[in-house]
Amino acid sequence: MLEAVLERLTYVNDETGYTVARVATDRSSDLLTVVGALLGAQPGESLRLIGRWSSHPKFGRQFEVESYTTVLPATIQGIQRYLGSGLIKGIGPVFAGRIVDHFGLDTLQVIEENPGRLVEVPGLGPKRTATITAAWEEQKAIKEVMVFLQGVGVSTSLGVRIFKKYGDASISVVRNEPYRLAADVWGIGFKSADTIAQAVGIPHDSPERVKAGLQYTLSEASDEGHCYLPQPQLISEAAKILGVPVELIGRCLDELVADEGVVRETTPGPDETIEAVYLVPFHRAETSLAGSLLRLLRERADRMSPFATVDWDKALGWLHSRTGTDLAPEQEQAVRLALTAKVAVLTGGPGCGKSFTVRSIVTLAAAKKAKITLVAPTGRAAKRLAELTGHPAATVHRLLKLRPGGDPSFDRDNPLDVDLIVVDEASMLDLILANKLIKAVPPGAHVLLVGDVDQLPSVGAGEVLRDLLAAEAIPRVRLTQVFRQAQQSGVVVNAHRINAGIPPVTSGLADFFLFANDDAETTANLTVELACTRVPARFGLDPLRDIQVLTPMHRGPAGAGSLNTLLQQALCPAGDGRPERRAGGRVFRVGDKVTQMRNNYDKGAAGVFNGTLGVVTTLSIEDQTITVRTDEDESIDYDFHELDELAHAYAMTIHRSQGSEYPAVVIPITTSAWVMLQRNLLYTAVTRAKKLVVLVGSRRALATAVRTVGAGRRHTALAQRLELR
């Protein structure tokens, strides 16, 4: 056994919980190294560590932790460090010093037994005293639950979430209904719940376990973009996860269908009919979206009726007088279609005039006093749309005014008051969001969906834009002509080459470069040097605001995880007196570029959503909060226990960059990302750049990405539902 105060966390693995830490003990004046699963312990805590000493060939003597408990410190210095570490809301280093100066060794006893005395400390009024008292009581309750949760393998950070969800019932839920955790608590999936279930004695072949495993398999498929799985594939994949006979899985699936836990439906496949199994929300959304689109198409009323009888030669002549530019034939066709068809799709690659076409549509609609609404899936895309058209634009979430829980204020019963709605970056629309949006469109209004179908599909389940283009019922125009001005851009020319399966030109261009290197770690270091130093110096760009590193994968030496660590060290390093907070394997500081990792409908004016970008503006150890200013100019507060909702965004995966544009992108591309080297991934990355693309890495990896057509279609049935007229 070793009793020590945790001084600092040197390394934390987010996935395994493996930690390397430095601790102070009474045995030595030097800090000692401890390693093991420390399950969310924070600097300042006094720990009782159970384990054994070992000698590492490289790092020397260290203590390998098997288990630990937190203990209250007994020295003045220990108490002050403990209170000042940010563990107790309302107390930071300054107030910790004042409190300990006043009460000395009796400090913790006073907080425990007579917290009202805290008002004796200079600067501590009744309000802060009440905050500290409540936080202390909650910490006590959480600690009691933690003793049980640690025994069944739950980390402290997840334990806090469980306690926040269930309170005093936490132990009962974990012991008796562990699979509820996967549905109720963000951050706990089936595998974590399954580990807990085994620890509390749930049988391996329990029907409860098998049903939870089937729903988990469908949930994992939805994370990969699928709206359903064919029944044989579902059973096969669930069997790999569960390790039980397929006969048992089949029986449990039948029970799940009967209990309406999932939906099973026969749907047309490419060769034969398929028994498709859906999670309930995706089945509802797909059937609802198809029905809403067909209703809009069939509606006789027309809120844009002036365009049904307009003199198009006159209208287009007037438009030319306003813009000074003639529409190409494809663009003219798109303008007419958007203003006369109730639902239409406009697609095309970079440089083909989508933006000018949209501006022309909005200009003509405004001339007829139409009520126009412009939306996009992300804040950055909405800002760009507003700048392009000179007309206000919003994110879909803000337009619908989503309430806590995710229900929109506008829906079929309370539709938007709009004549024309233009949805930009429609390739990003997932099934759930598209359904919410289309349900809110009033009868007779026109919907135009604009996007590049050759980009990656949405992060969420579905491929709505591709399905709409595959359905003959939906009118569409595809722009194919690259305009002369765009042909001057190496970025545009190479984007089209990549999309056609032709290698990009990487020499002799002023805005497209390749720095060839075959070693992944060297590529990572070169990426950081280029993004932080060389590109800013050469092109006069701000490394934080103007340059975005985009990478195919999260893992690996040149993945987003490793690159974010290196880029943070370069652009927002630790500094004297700069407060910081460690959450898992991440350290957050003021000035950090961050992104939201999940939809949270309870934050901000109308929720904060997966992919939202922002900058950390404040970090308070005393209040245990950080504040992020988002790219929609909203300040969002996060409690420290919510920091696993945020990730650094100095480097992002290409998937997470959809809908955003940056003056310059730096793209590391290595053979270690082999499974992700696909044409539409590289094409999406290149088309995020407005002015400059810098590729870094392997020529072989680049050639593979250009040559490899993306993975097969997602399992969706929207196109088929739209043909059932």
XYZ file of C-alpha atoms in Angstrom:
725
model
C 0.000 0.000 0.000
C 1.112 3.553 -0.779
C -0.452 6.750 0.581
C 0.222 9.779 -1.621
C -1.074 13.083 -2.935
C -1.671 13.150 -6.689
C 0.491 15.994 -8.002
C 0.061 15.708 -11.757
C -1.206 13.408 -14.489
C 1.518 12.762 -17.053
C -0.485 10.554 -19.416
C -4.088 9.331 -19.562
C -5.510 6.923 -22.141
C -9.136 7.926 -22.736
C -10.236 4.467 -23.792
C -8.563 2.189 -21.247
C -8.202 4.584 -18.301
C -4.483 3.681 -18.095
C -2.725 6.545 -16.330
C 0.840 7.614 -15.616
C 0.972 10.036 -12.691
C 3.418 11.690 -10.325
C 2.653 11.641 -6.610
C 4.109 13.109 -3.424
C 4.619 10.948 -0.331
C 6.031 11.298 3.149
C 8.606 8.640 2.226
C 10.547 10.757 -0.242
C 11.230 14.390 -1.060
C 11.110 13.446 -4.753
C 7.932 12.810 -6.695
C 7.232 9.137 -7.396
C 5.722 7.582 -10.526
C 2.550 5.497 -10.337
C 0.899 3.697 -13.258
C -2.452 1.965 -13.719
C -6.160 2.643 -14.045
C -6.654 5.609 -11.735
C -10.258 5.997 -12.908
C -10.526 9.777 -13.080
C -8.552 10.813 -9.996
C -7.715 14.526 -10.049
C -4.565 16.401 -8.962
C -4.804 17.442 -5.325
C -6.556 14.306 -4.130
C -5.006 12.175 -1.390
C -4.993 8.532 -2.468
C -4.535 5.177 -0.777
C -3.030 3.019 -3.531
C -2.989 -0.785 -3.540
C -0.466 -2.445 -5.850
C 3.199 -3.363 -6.157
C 6.541 -1.820 -6.980
C 8.229 -2.687 -10.272
C 11.190 -1.553 -12.325
C 10.592 -0.340 -15.874
C 13.610 -0.788 -18.220
C 13.237 2.780 -19.533
C 11.422 4.744 -16.806
C 12.852 3.095 -13.705
C 11.092 2.354 -10.412
C 7.327 2.837 -10.396
C 4.277 1.731 -8.431
C 1.728 -0.355 -10.388
C -1.757 0.467 -9.108
C -4.322 -2.345 -8.835
C -6.964 -0.291 -6.960
C -7.232 2.917 -5.001
C -9.460 4.898 -2.677
C -9.481 8.624 -1.994
C -8.788 9.766 1.555
C -9.101 13.196 3.098
C -5.708 14.893 3.531
C -4.375 15.468 7.051
C -1.773 18.226 6.579
C -2.255 21.962 6.087
C -0.551 21.780 2.691
C -2.572 18.728 1.672
C -5.881 20.291 2.703
C -5.115 23.499 0.799
C -4.067 21.588 -2.329
C -7.160 19.355 -2.074
C -9.586 22.257 -1.763
C -7.827 24.333 -4.426
C -7.791 21.568 -7.041
C -11.299 22.302 -8.358
C -12.921 19.283 -6.744
C -15.362 21.401 -4.736
C -17.427 23.899 -6.721
C -16.999 27.410 -5.365
C -13.429 26.910 -4.088
C -10.381 27.653 -6.173
C -6.737 28.155 -5.149
C -7.321 31.681 -3.754
C -10.268 30.802 -1.534
C -8.640 27.498 -0.533
C -5.717 29.502 0.853
C -7.991 31.874 2.756
C -10.098 29.054 4.224
C -7.081 27.031 5.379
C -5.395 30.155 6.769
C -8.512 30.757 8.868
C -9.382 27.240 10.072
C -6.081 25.368 9.772
C -6.258 21.611 10.361
C -9.931 21.957 11.362
C -10.877 23.109 7.840
C -12.452 19.886 6.580
C -14.247 19.280 9.894
C -15.750 22.794 9.709
C -16.988 22.263 6.132
C -18.408 18.876 7.116
C -20.053 19.740 10.445
C -20.545 23.509 10.566
C -20.322 24.953 7.038
C -22.118 28.136 8.087
C -18.837 29.242 9.672
C -17.336 29.681 6.207
C -18.753 33.219 6.184
C -15.998 34.050 8.693
C -13.484 33.846 5.834
C -12.850 37.214 4.122
C -14.637 37.337 0.753
C -16.909 34.336 1.402
C -20.489 35.571 1.497
C -23.678 33.559 2.077
C -24.133 32.770 -1.640
C -20.684 31.227 -2.156
C -20.913 29.483 1.220
C -24.192 27.862 0.143
C -22.575 26.765 -3.146
C -19.635 25.196 -1.306
C -21.910 23.444 1.190
C -24.093 21.952 -1.569
C -21.044 20.865 -3.576
C -19.493 19.217 -0.504
C -22.689 17.253 0.202
C -22.910 16.149 -3.425
C -19.258 15.081 -3.397
C -19.933 13.006 -0.267
C -22.935 11.319 -1.905
C -21.002 10.715 -5.107
C -18.045 9.248 -3.183
C -20.347 6.727 -1.473
C -21.739 5.664 -4.843
C -18.211 5.589 -6.297
C -17.050 2.979 -3.813
C -19.657 0.629 -5.268
C -19.176 1.721 -8.912
C -15.396 1.341 -8.811
C -15.930 -2.203 -7.609
C -17.802 -2.986 -10.831
C -15.364 -1.194 -13.126
C -17.008 2.230 -13.590
C -14.710 5.238 -13.959
C -15.203 8.306 -11.822
C -16.281 10.498 -14.744
C -18.980 8.002 -15.783
C -19.898 7.479 -12.145
C -20.671 11.193 -11.830
C -22.962 10.951 -14.866
C -24.727 7.924 -13.386
C -25.203 9.767 -10.090
C -26.517 12.882 -11.863
C -29.046 10.700 -13.707
C -30.272 8.423 -10.927
C -29.184 10.061 -7.653
C -29.734 7.826 -4.630
C -31.126 5.101 -6.924
C -27.752 4.759 -8.720
C -26.620 1.608 -6.925
C -30.015 -0.046 -7.372
C -30.110 0.689 -11.130
C -26.529 -0.458 -11.698
C -27.077 -3.659 -9.725
C -30.511 -4.613 -11.076
C -30.871 -2.929 -14.513
C -27.338 -2.324 -15.816
C -28.375 -2.288 -19.480
C -30.496 0.798 -18.808
C -27.233 2.713 -18.532
C -26.510 2.299 -22.251
C -29.797 3.995 -23.166
C -29.931 6.598 -20.375
C -26.359 7.788 -19.752
C -24.293 9.410 -22.480
C -20.800 7.925 -22.597
C -21.920 4.432 -21.574
C -22.491 2.032 -24.439
C -23.460 -1.613 -24.458
C -19.895 -2.831 -23.867
C -19.495 -0.773 -20.678
C -22.958 -1.773 -19.485
C -22.156 -5.413 -20.309
C -18.967 -5.294 -18.238
C -20.954 -3.906 -15.323
C -23.705 -6.506 -15.829
C -21.158 -9.316 -15.624
C -19.704 -7.798 -12.454
C -23.137 -7.771 -10.794
C -23.949 -11.309 -11.916
C -26.285 -10.974 -14.946
C -26.129 -14.340 -16.849
C -24.293 -14.421 -20.173
C -27.356 -15.825 -21.970
C -29.914 -13.601 -20.253
C -32.649 -12.472 -22.699
C -32.214 -8.969 -21.257
C -28.556 -9.057 -22.322
C -29.326 -10.428 -25.801
C -32.026 -7.804 -26.491
C -29.708 -5.034 -25.314
C -27.010 -6.481 -27.602
C -29.356 -6.448 -30.613
C -30.271 -2.804 -29.987
C -26.591 -1.985 -29.511
C -25.732 -3.648 -32.847
C -28.375 -1.518 -34.590
C -27.131 1.579 -32.769
C -23.557 0.895 -33.914
C -24.862 0.473 -37.465
C -26.617 3.848 -37.232
C -23.313 5.398 -36.110
C -21.883 4.061 -39.386
C -24.747 5.705 -41.304
C -27.202 2.828 -41.701
C -30.915 3.334 -41.030
C -31.516 -0.418 -40.732
C -29.712 -3.745 -40.992
C -30.915 -6.750 -42.983
C -32.032 -9.367 -40.452
C -29.342 -11.998 -41.320
C -26.593 -9.360 -40.981
C -28.035 -8.113 -37.684
C -28.130 -11.616 -36.186
C -24.639 -12.443 -37.480
C -23.078 -9.246 -36.097
C -24.926 -9.546 -32.776
C -23.671 -13.129 -32.408
C -20.050 -11.914 -32.684
C -20.631 -9.378 -29.912
C -22.738 -11.556 -27.613
C -21.108 -14.964 -28.016
C -24.441 -16.824 -27.750
C -26.237 -19.187 -30.187
C -27.992 -17.558 -33.160
C -31.183 -19.454 -32.252
C -31.366 -17.552 -28.962
C -30.719 -14.266 -30.788
C -33.514 -15.038 -33.266
C -36.003 -15.737 -30.450
C -35.014 -12.548 -28.613
C -35.338 -10.537 -31.844
C -38.894 -11.856 -32.312
C -39.684 -10.770 -28.733
C -38.154 -7.333 -29.338
C -40.325 -6.887 -32.445
C -43.431 -8.002 -30.528
C -42.603 -5.557 -27.709
C -42.048 -2.762 -30.286
C -38.432 -2.374 -29.190
C -37.445 -2.545 -32.892
C -39.346 -2.517 -36.206
C -39.039 -5.326 -38.760
C -40.274 -4.615 -42.269
C -39.989 -6.173 -45.716
C -38.362 -3.713 -48.114
C -37.179 -3.974 -51.752
C -33.462 -4.695 -52.098
C -31.167 -4.503 -55.149
C -31.742 -8.196 -55.994
C -34.530 -9.422 -53.712
C -36.722 -8.278 -50.864
C -35.013 -7.756 -47.514
C -36.199 -8.243 -43.949
C -35.040 -4.879 -42.642
C -34.748 -4.296 -38.879
C -34.845 -0.683 -37.648
C -34.466 1.046 -34.339
C -37.839 2.731 -33.804
C -36.713 6.393 -34.234
C -35.115 5.713 -37.637
C -38.137 3.830 -38.974
C -40.464 6.620 -37.867
C -38.205 9.286 -39.362
C -37.805 7.520 -42.721
C -41.522 6.873 -43.218
C -42.392 10.366 -42.006
C -39.826 12.107 -44.253
C -41.019 10.221 -47.347
C -44.649 11.022 -46.540
C -43.906 14.717 -45.941
C -41.998 15.098 -49.222
C -44.742 13.381 -51.224
C -47.412 15.561 -49.566
C -45.484 18.718 -50.489
C -45.117 17.541 -54.091
C -48.828 16.740 -54.412
C -50.089 19.924 -52.724
C -52.277 22.007 -55.053
C -51.881 25.284 -53.186
C -48.780 27.231 -54.233
C -47.206 29.937 -52.065
C -44.970 30.881 -55.034
C -47.830 31.071 -57.571
C -46.569 34.225 -59.370
C -43.802 32.095 -60.915
C -46.286 29.658 -62.441
C -47.254 32.312 -65.022
C -44.177 34.556 -65.057
C -42.622 35.765 -68.330
C -39.255 34.053 -67.911
C -37.454 36.030 -70.625
C -38.481 39.229 -68.890
C -37.646 37.875 -65.414
C -34.211 36.631 -66.462
C -33.495 39.888 -68.299
C -34.317 41.798 -65.111
C -32.032 39.453 -63.168
C -29.195 40.120 -65.624
C -29.640 43.870 -65.108
C -29.203 43.310 -61.357
C -26.225 40.935 -61.446
C -24.510 41.845 -64.706
C -24.078 38.131 -65.455
C -26.005 35.718 -67.655
C -27.064 32.359 -66.289
C -25.683 29.271 -68.034
C -28.407 26.955 -69.433
C -28.080 24.508 -66.481
C -28.306 27.393 -64.009
C -31.347 28.834 -65.746
C -33.011 25.415 -65.576
C -32.276 25.251 -61.825
C -33.709 28.733 -61.224
C -36.942 27.902 -63.038
C -37.218 24.559 -61.239
C -36.723 25.964 -57.746
C -39.372 28.649 -58.280
C -41.972 26.369 -59.875
C -41.492 22.927 -58.242
C -42.572 22.355 -54.615
C -39.502 20.178 -53.908
C -36.263 20.311 -55.925
C -32.600 19.345 -55.601
C -29.614 21.301 -56.957
C -26.273 19.502 -56.962
C -22.840 20.020 -58.516
C -19.155 20.259 -57.719
C -16.967 23.283 -56.895
C -16.734 26.034 -59.504
C -19.977 24.982 -61.222
C -21.983 27.972 -60.078
C -24.215 26.587 -57.289
C -23.690 29.742 -55.229
C -24.566 32.144 -58.050
C -27.618 30.024 -58.897
C -28.858 30.160 -55.311
C -28.295 33.923 -55.181
C -30.288 34.299 -58.410
C -33.176 32.239 -57.004
C -33.275 34.301 -53.818
C -33.087 37.597 -55.763
C -36.044 36.660 -57.993
C -38.117 35.330 -55.065
C -37.454 38.490 -53.054
C -38.579 40.624 -56.009
C -41.989 38.941 -55.739
C -42.076 39.658 -51.970
C -41.797 35.948 -51.106
C -41.086 34.970 -47.504
C -37.651 33.371 -47.825
C -35.825 31.247 -45.245
C -32.229 30.122 -45.741
C -30.800 27.326 -43.601
C -27.756 25.077 -43.349
C -26.796 22.258 -40.989
C -23.859 24.118 -39.367
C -23.212 27.621 -38.096
C -20.307 28.173 -40.485
C -22.354 27.060 -43.497
C -25.238 29.331 -42.443
C -22.884 32.330 -42.139
C -21.476 31.624 -45.590
C -24.987 31.366 -47.048
C -25.964 34.715 -45.509
C -22.823 36.391 -46.927
C -23.501 34.876 -50.349
C -27.138 35.982 -50.639
C -27.250 39.094 -48.458
C -30.228 37.458 -46.765
C -30.339 36.173 -43.138
C -29.577 32.462 -42.697
C -29.775 30.147 -39.702
C -28.876 26.618 -38.716
C -31.683 24.082 -38.999
C -31.672 23.657 -35.221
C -32.125 27.368 -34.570
C -34.768 27.735 -37.272
C -36.863 24.974 -35.694
C -36.204 26.263 -32.142
C -35.472 22.868 -30.682
C -36.514 22.555 -27.048
C -34.830 20.543 -24.259
C -35.106 16.905 -25.284
C -34.870 17.787 -28.988
C -38.519 18.445 -29.867
C -38.913 21.296 -32.384
C -41.146 24.299 -31.755
C -42.162 24.121 -35.428
C -43.670 20.945 -36.889
C -46.635 19.775 -38.981
C -49.129 21.193 -36.474
C -47.221 24.474 -36.128
C -45.448 25.015 -39.473
C -43.028 27.777 -40.390
C -44.439 30.879 -42.071
C -42.357 30.592 -45.226
C -42.872 30.573 -49.009
C -39.393 29.392 -50.073
C -36.873 27.498 -47.964
C -33.353 26.931 -49.301
C -31.242 24.281 -47.536
C -27.518 24.548 -48.284
C -24.910 21.800 -47.659
C -27.746 19.272 -47.911
C -25.263 16.368 -48.133
C -24.833 16.876 -44.383
C -28.526 16.395 -43.590
C -29.043 13.152 -41.720
C -32.375 11.365 -41.643
C -33.528 12.576 -38.214
C -32.751 16.261 -38.861
C -34.156 16.207 -42.417
C -37.421 14.755 -41.105
C -37.760 17.475 -38.469
C -37.101 20.175 -41.064
C -39.440 18.933 -43.805
C -42.266 18.327 -41.313
C -42.166 22.050 -40.479
C -42.599 23.205 -44.102
C -46.154 24.522 -44.679
C -48.348 23.203 -47.522
C -47.709 25.078 -50.768
C -44.213 26.246 -49.830
C -41.188 25.408 -51.995
C -38.117 23.530 -50.722
C -34.771 23.641 -52.541
C -32.024 21.336 -51.276
C -28.542 22.351 -52.435
C -25.431 20.246 -51.999
C -22.581 18.285 -53.519
C -23.655 14.641 -53.618
C -20.075 13.494 -54.285
C -18.953 14.624 -50.840
C -19.111 12.360 -47.808
C -22.633 11.593 -46.636
C -23.930 12.903 -43.306
C -22.269 11.986 -40.017
C -25.661 10.816 -38.755
C -27.662 7.932 -40.203
C -29.034 8.122 -43.737
C -27.863 9.625 -47.019
C -30.778 11.914 -47.690
C -29.381 13.906 -50.616
C -28.261 10.774 -52.487
C -31.635 9.093 -51.864
C -33.531 12.130 -53.170
C -31.436 12.107 -56.329
C -32.099 8.371 -56.723
C -35.884 8.881 -56.523
C -37.460 9.772 -59.862
C -40.283 11.539 -58.011
C -37.972 14.381 -56.935
C -37.138 17.055 -59.591
C -33.434 17.870 -59.809
C -30.686 19.722 -61.712
C -27.020 18.751 -61.692
C -24.574 21.533 -62.618
C -21.567 20.132 -64.525
C -19.932 23.105 -66.290
C -16.844 24.434 -64.494
C -16.702 28.194 -65.148
C -13.639 29.866 -66.601
C -12.785 31.811 -63.443
C -12.905 28.610 -61.372
C -10.596 26.914 -63.885
C -7.845 29.277 -62.684
C -7.978 27.630 -59.241
C -5.766 24.627 -58.608
C -8.048 23.711 -55.706
C -11.123 23.522 -57.974
C -9.328 21.795 -60.853
C -7.794 19.175 -58.550
C -11.092 18.582 -56.752
C -12.668 17.641 -60.076
C -9.656 15.488 -61.021
C -9.897 13.606 -57.713
C -13.645 13.147 -58.146
C -13.006 11.671 -61.603
C -10.366 9.272 -60.229
C -7.452 11.230 -61.772
C -4.432 12.102 -59.555
C -4.209 15.805 -58.634
C -1.509 18.067 -60.033
C 0.886 18.683 -57.124
C 3.571 20.889 -58.667
C 3.611 24.205 -60.467
C 0.456 25.542 -58.781
C 0.229 28.546 -56.473
C -2.529 27.134 -54.269
C -2.071 23.342 -54.154
C 1.029 21.629 -52.728
C 2.292 18.184 -51.730
C 5.079 17.697 -49.169
C 5.958 14.060 -49.747
C 7.042 11.884 -46.822
C 6.527 8.180 -46.133
C 6.981 8.119 -42.341
C 3.790 8.773 -40.348
C 5.473 10.404 -37.326
C 7.604 12.663 -39.533
C 4.436 13.533 -41.480
C 2.711 14.523 -38.216
C 5.583 16.806 -37.175
C 5.783 18.344 -40.659
C 2.004 18.944 -40.599
C 2.363 20.904 -37.354
C 5.309 22.913 -38.700
C 3.416 23.783 -41.885
C 0.150 24.683 -40.145
C 1.705 26.714 -37.352
C 4.720 28.357 -38.982
C 5.447 27.949 -42.682
C 1.992 28.437 -44.227
C 1.149 31.447 -41.988
C 4.479 33.080 -42.833
C 4.233 32.432 -46.590
C 0.570 33.364 -47.086
C -0.096 35.810 -44.237
C -2.695 33.559 -42.580
C -3.629 33.220 -38.917
C -2.813 29.645 -37.794
C -5.824 29.457 -35.453
C -8.475 31.280 -37.455
C -7.524 30.629 -41.096
C -5.858 27.210 -41.213
C -7.511 23.873 -40.451
C -5.742 20.526 -40.242
C -7.978 17.745 -41.626
C -7.061 14.085 -41.284
C -8.719 10.840 -42.412
C -8.631 9.178 -38.983
C -8.694 9.916 -35.269
C -6.078 7.333 -34.291
C -2.481 6.918 -35.369
C 0.605 9.185 -35.378
C -0.984 11.512 -37.966
C -4.525 11.114 -36.626
C -6.605 13.882 -35.081
C -5.882 12.725 -31.507
C -2.082 12.916 -31.749
C -2.091 16.014 -33.953
C -4.320 17.910 -31.519
C -1.798 17.285 -28.746
C 1.069 18.561 -30.911
C -0.879 21.542 -32.277
C -2.078 22.567 -28.812
C 1.528 22.532 -27.579
C 2.463 24.833 -30.455
C -0.549 27.184 -30.466
C -1.875 27.155 -26.880
C 0.870 25.845 -24.596
C 0.762 25.620 -20.806
C 1.827 28.920 -19.275
C 2.580 30.406 -15.882
C -0.660 31.182 -14.113
C -2.829 29.991 -17.031
C -5.592 27.829 -15.538
C -6.185 24.460 -17.137
C -8.353 21.407 -16.546
C -7.598 17.814 -17.431
C -10.520 15.647 -18.537
C -9.497 12.111 -19.382
C -6.605 12.365 -21.809
C -7.292 16.012 -22.727
C -6.163 19.256 -21.131
C -8.347 22.327 -21.711
C -6.982 25.877 -21.590
C -8.289 29.350 -22.387
C -7.756 29.921 -26.115
C -8.270 26.279 -27.093
C -10.098 25.555 -30.345
C -12.786 22.954 -29.549
C -15.718 21.087 -31.071
C -18.907 19.649 -29.573
C -19.068 15.837 -29.686
C -22.810 15.210 -29.298
C -26.177 16.932 -29.567
C -27.086 18.498 -26.217
C -30.536 20.060 -26.364
C -30.296 21.421 -22.816
C -27.485 23.908 -23.494
C -27.684 27.414 -24.902
C -30.702 29.146 -26.381
C -31.667 26.247 -28.669
C -29.200 23.475 -27.860
C -25.615 22.931 -28.953
C -24.961 20.323 -31.605
C -22.486 17.708 -32.707
C -19.819 19.423 -34.818
C -20.322 22.955 -33.429
C -16.944 24.721 -33.259
C -15.807 27.268 -30.708
C -12.999 28.736 -28.618
C -12.551 28.408 -24.856
C -12.867 31.949 -23.473
C -12.870 31.373 -19.692
C -11.945 28.573 -17.286
C -12.855 28.843 -13.611
C -11.397 26.360 -11.116
C -13.644 27.792 -8.386
C -16.903 27.482 -10.354
C -15.760 24.263 -12.060
C -16.841 25.592 -15.443
C -15.369 26.539 -18.771
C -17.064 28.831 -21.280
C -16.923 28.262 -25.040
C -17.765 30.960 -27.583
C -19.246 29.050 -30.513
C -19.045 29.851 -34.222
C -22.678 30.979 -33.884
C -21.495 33.720 -31.454
C -23.121 32.122 -28.411
C -21.343 31.571 -25.092
C -21.952 28.078 -23.687
C -20.964 27.005 -20.151
C -19.740 23.473 -19.380
C -19.330 21.985 -15.918
C -16.070 20.099 -15.514
C -17.915 16.766 -15.465
C -19.299 17.610 -18.945
C -15.923 18.110 -20.606
C -16.081 14.730 -22.326
C -18.635 16.417 -24.616
C -15.781 18.535 -26.019
C -12.734 17.655 -28.095
C -9.921 19.816 -29.386
C -10.389 21.009 -32.956
C -6.910 22.165 -34.019
C -7.053 18.994 -36.112
C -10.334 17.361 -37.108
C -11.331 14.256 -38.968
C -12.530 15.027 -42.475
C -15.976 13.691 -41.533
C -16.316 16.348 -38.818
C -15.306 19.148 -41.207
C -18.364 18.782 -43.441
C -20.238 21.994 -44.086
C -17.275 24.174 -43.112
C -14.927 26.155 -45.333
C -11.494 27.471 -44.383
C -9.066 29.767 -46.199
C -6.488 26.955 -46.059
C -6.444 23.262 -45.158
C -3.457 21.063 -44.340
C -4.172 17.369 -44.952
C -1.830 14.641 -43.669
C -2.337 11.468 -45.675
C -0.466 8.318 -44.680
C -0.595 4.596 -45.336
C -1.438 4.060 -41.640
C -4.908 5.427 -42.510
C -5.274 2.719 -45.182
C -8.866 1.738 -44.379
C -10.014 5.371 -44.733
C -8.210 6.212 -47.973
C -11.203 6.766 -50.236
C -11.962 9.166 -53.061
C -14.953 10.938 -51.520
C -13.003 11.458 -48.274
C -10.119 13.196 -50.072
C -12.545 15.102 -52.317
C -14.442 16.381 -49.257
C -11.205 17.486 -47.584
C -9.959 19.360 -50.654
C -13.309 21.108 -51.209
C -13.201 22.513 -47.634
C -10.476 24.946 -48.810
C -11.346 28.347 -50.247
C -7.809 29.366 -51.262
C -5.125 26.823 -50.401
C -4.597 23.061 -50.013
C -1.415 21.561 -48.556
C -1.117 17.762 -48.672
C 1.512 16.167 -46.435
C 2.595 12.546 -46.588
C 2.776 9.517 -48.822
C 2.408 9.615 -52.619
C 1.300 5.979 -52.411
C -1.432 6.831 -49.904
C -2.575 9.732 -52.103
C -2.753 7.476 -55.170
C -4.745 4.891 -53.201
C -7.255 7.497 -52.012
C -7.805 8.804 -55.553
C -8.180 5.290 -56.943
C -10.495 3.848 -54.254
C -14.211 4.390 -54.702
C -15.953 4.792 -51.343
C -17.575 2.003 -49.406
C -20.926 0.623 -50.530
C -24.239 2.374 -50.080
C -25.736 2.734 -46.658
C -28.780 0.671 -45.742
C -31.613 3.143 -46.333
C -35.043 2.827 -47.918
C -35.991 6.482 -48.416
C -35.626 6.338 -52.212
C -37.897 3.279 -52.404
C -40.499 4.894 -50.143
C -40.543 7.950 -52.421
C -41.349 5.745 -55.414
C -44.374 4.162 -53.688
C -46.763 6.793 -54.956
